[in-house]
Amino acid sequence: MRAVEPWVVAPLRAFVAESSARLALLMTSSGQVVAQHGFVGALDLMSVAALGAGIVASSSELAVTVGWEPFRVVAHQGKEQAHFLAWFDTPRGRWIALVVFGSETKLGLVRVFFEQLVEDLAAAAPPEEEPRREVLAADFERELNASLRALFGR
Amino acid sequence: MIEDIRTLSAQYAADPASLVFLRLGEALRQRGQVDAALKVALQGLGRYPHLPDAHDLYARILTDRHDYATAFDEWDTALRHAPHHIGAHKGIGFLYYRAGEREQALYHLRIAASLDPDDLGLRHAVERVGGGAEIWDMPMPDAPPPREASAAAAGPSSAAVPNPADPFAGMDGGHDRLLLVDADGLRLGGGLAAPDGRNVSDEAAALLAATTREAARAARLLELGGWAHLTLEGEALSACLLMPSPETSLLAAMDTALPAGQLTYFADRAAKAARAWLERVQ
Amino acid sequence: MTSQFQAMLDGLTRLRGVRGALVVSLEDGLVVAESVMGGLKGGALAAIGATLAGRAVELSGRGGFGRPRFLHLQGDDGALLVAPGHDLALVALAGRDVPIGMLRLEMLRTAERLG
């Protein structure tokens, strides 16, 4: 497990252990990776983060278009694996969780422990020392690369 | 047809040295009075230690009690006294089949069928083990090399005879209804046979530890306190899972038709035996 | 259909010591219908019951026990009871000192109506 922000590690570790998730990824709504568990390659991680953020954005847009509240959770059930994608608000802004799980657990259990994760992250977040600035497009790649170095130890 | 137990008991009481104990023991066994049948069989064997039918009766009762290793030895003894004993060939054939030793099973069942060609049940058994009616067109094979009795009786992947290394030595179901595994799902002792006789010990062992872990987690998350047991009623067998020690899991199984309350009693007794064994070996 | 389930569940939660009863989807462990006392999280009970049932189904299959009809997890302070059907399961949480035999019969009867 690797995290850009160390305070995320304990809640995410507990979530992975309890939910039996195979892969877990926490990212900001702009696709910056905050923490990951189980990914072995930087390329996989980058693609998954970008696609996950994209799915949340497009499904939220779809909900708005038809006049509903934005979907908070999107779950896809495959034959061997399933994934759970959800956004949530933290003291550091809106984040997205992407969880890949198999037959050893169930969507209901992942949801239950996801709710716990959201509470644990809110409790663990240290107070911010300075106001966060918006992530600019120009900074995105540099920040992503910095995050990947932290997440994979390179 | 089951003979009248009262009449046979009276005859046996009148002449304890007679061979009526064979009929009385079998009648009791068929009525499900296994303990009484066992007593009669052992008294008979005491008088007639070289009588093949007495060993055959005793072996059938032991099979009812799931003590397959001793049953095998008894039928083997019967065959040493009477190489053409139909019951002993049938019994040993059954035990080999149960242990997954098809070739050995077929050999003994075919001998039994050749000795009693009118036994349709036996013919069906031969066809089932042999893969169809074509088996009768095949020549009778030579005797395959015999396996160690206890290994055949316990199953292909089971540890051998009841001995001090066996946590359930001397317990009913110790080889096919009680299974003790470590935290990694590796078998420590006992065994499990499916209702069709297949040895499923290792397959079940791998899942047993994971299931007890899940049970412990459910109890923790639902704030049920320390969990005592998980019982599982299946259509054919019921099982009780518990943890005799923090690092081991135990499964005790019984026919679903038996009273449900007996299951936890059986499991508790097995857990005590497992704990005593763990203390000895650790 | 959900209101039909609701009536079944209300019948179970009227029994002494039953803190909650749910109809749960076995595949994903989500709540289909629930009748739970305040303070009890139906979603968690559903997910935990379905996960345990999933393990039991797997163990029953490997052990040749036949399809599981009933599960009973007994703890010092209560019991989790599950009657798995084909796609749905009936899950109940009972407090301490509840006569499990009676509840078991009632759950098996109710589970038959789930199909």
mmCIF file of C-alpha atoms in Angstrom, chain C residues 20-101:
data_model
loop_
_atom_site.group_PDB
_atom_site.id
_atom_site.type_symbol
_atom_site.label_atom_id
_atom_site.label_comp_id
_atom_site.label_asym_id
_atom_site.label_seq_id
_atom_site.Cartn_x
_atom_site.Cartn_y
_atom_site.Cartn_z
ATOM 1 C CA GLY C 20 -34.150 -7.434 12.813
ATOM 2 C CA ALA C 21 -35.064 -9.508 9.795
ATOM 3 C CA LEU C 22 -34.228 -8.919 6.166
ATOM 4 C CA VAL C 23 -34.642 -10.336 2.704
ATOM 5 C CA VAL C 24 -31.219 -10.155 1.099
ATOM 6 C CA SER C 25 -29.853 -10.707 -2.373
ATOM 7 C CA LEU C 26 -27.344 -13.550 -2.086
ATOM 8 C CA GLU C 27 -25.321 -12.494 -5.086
ATOM 9 C CA ASP C 28 -24.382 -9.012 -3.913
ATOM 10 C CA GLY C 29 -25.434 -8.899 -0.247
ATOM 11 C CA LEU C 30 -27.753 -5.925 -0.694
ATOM 12 C CA VAL C 31 -31.043 -5.407 1.151
ATOM 13 C CA VAL C 32 -34.227 -6.289 -0.734
ATOM 14 C CA ALA C 33 -36.587 -5.664 2.194
ATOM 15 C CA GLU C 34 -35.967 -5.052 5.859
ATOM 16 C CA SER C 35 -37.629 -4.769 9.221
ATOM 17 C CA VAL C 36 -35.042 -3.755 11.794
ATOM 18 C CA MET C 37 -35.024 -2.121 15.179
ATOM 19 C CA GLY C 38 -33.577 1.364 15.559
ATOM 20 C CA GLY C 39 -29.813 1.401 15.825
ATOM 21 C CA LEU C 40 -29.336 -1.714 13.770
ATOM 22 C CA LYS C 41 -27.816 -1.127 10.336
ATOM 23 C CA GLY C 42 -29.754 -3.227 7.861
ATOM 24 C CA GLY C 43 -27.131 -2.855 5.139
ATOM 25 C CA ALA C 44 -24.397 -4.261 7.357
ATOM 26 C CA LEU C 45 -26.548 -7.150 8.566
ATOM 27 C CA ALA C 46 -27.510 -8.000 4.979
ATOM 28 C CA ALA C 47 -23.945 -7.914 3.718
ATOM 29 C CA ILE C 48 -22.569 -9.968 6.594
ATOM 30 C CA GLY C 49 -25.387 -12.532 6.398
ATOM 31 C CA ALA C 50 -25.001 -12.959 2.648
ATOM 32 C CA THR C 51 -21.211 -13.251 2.881
ATOM 33 C CA LEU C 52 -21.434 -15.933 5.547
ATOM 34 C CA ALA C 53 -24.095 -17.734 3.522
ATOM 35 C CA GLY C 54 -21.805 -17.593 0.482
ATOM 36 C CA ARG C 55 -19.014 -19.294 2.419
ATOM 37 C CA ALA C 56 -21.428 -21.900 3.742
ATOM 38 C CA VAL C 57 -22.754 -22.659 0.268
ATOM 39 C CA GLU C 58 -19.202 -23.183 -0.955
ATOM 40 C CA LEU C 59 -18.284 -25.416 1.991
ATOM 41 C CA SER C 60 -21.501 -27.422 1.573
ATOM 42 C CA GLY C 61 -20.723 -27.942 -2.082
ATOM 43 C CA ARG C 62 -17.194 -29.192 -1.427
ATOM 44 C CA GLY C 63 -18.265 -31.316 1.527
ATOM 45 C CA GLY C 64 -21.242 -32.859 -0.283
ATOM 46 C CA PHE C 65 -23.668 -31.635 2.385
ATOM 47 C CA GLY C 66 -26.323 -30.716 -0.152
ATOM 48 C CA ARG C 67 -27.828 -27.258 -0.519
ATOM 49 C CA PRO C 68 -27.742 -25.430 2.824
ATOM 50 C CA ARG C 69 -31.175 -24.777 4.320
ATOM 51 C CA PHE C 70 -30.242 -22.974 7.491
ATOM 52 C CA LEU C 71 -27.263 -21.344 9.208
ATOM 53 C CA HIS C 72 -26.991 -20.500 12.854
ATOM 54 C CA LEU C 73 -24.080 -18.487 14.207
ATOM 55 C CA GLN C 74 -24.308 -18.466 17.983
ATOM 56 C CA GLY C 75 -22.475 -15.846 20.004
ATOM 57 C CA ASP C 76 -22.454 -15.054 23.702
ATOM 58 C CA ASP C 77 -24.715 -12.043 23.186
ATOM 59 C CA GLY C 78 -26.949 -13.151 20.342
ATOM 60 C CA ALA C 79 -27.279 -15.127 17.146
ATOM 61 C CA LEU C 80 -27.213 -14.562 13.412
ATOM 62 C CA LEU C 81 -29.604 -16.801 11.499
ATOM 63 C CA VAL C 82 -29.738 -17.243 7.748
ATOM 64 C CA ALA C 83 -32.121 -19.301 5.623
ATOM 65 C CA PRO C 84 -30.629 -19.213 2.131
ATOM 66 C CA GLY C 85 -32.873 -19.720 -0.886
ATOM 67 C CA HIS C 86 -31.783 -19.741 -4.511
ATOM 68 C CA ASP C 87 -31.277 -16.027 -5.139
ATOM 69 C CA LEU C 88 -32.539 -14.535 -1.910
ATOM 70 C CA ALA C 89 -31.909 -15.283 1.733
ATOM 71 C CA LEU C 90 -33.788 -14.557 4.879
ATOM 72 C CA VAL C 91 -31.475 -13.096 7.518
ATOM 73 C CA ALA C 92 -32.347 -12.448 11.152
ATOM 74 C CA LEU C 93 -30.498 -11.159 14.172
ATOM 75 C CA ALA C 94 -31.631 -12.397 17.564
ATOM 76 C CA GLY C 95 -30.660 -11.214 21.013
ATOM 77 C CA ARG C 96 -29.490 -13.331 23.918
ATOM 78 C CA ASP C 97 -31.786 -16.024 25.370
ATOM 79 C CA VAL C 98 -34.013 -16.276 22.297
ATOM 80 C CA PRO C 99 -35.554 -19.732 21.719
ATOM 81 C CA ILE C 100 -33.695 -20.503 18.506
ATOM 82 C CA GLY C 101 -35.711 -23.655 17.752
#
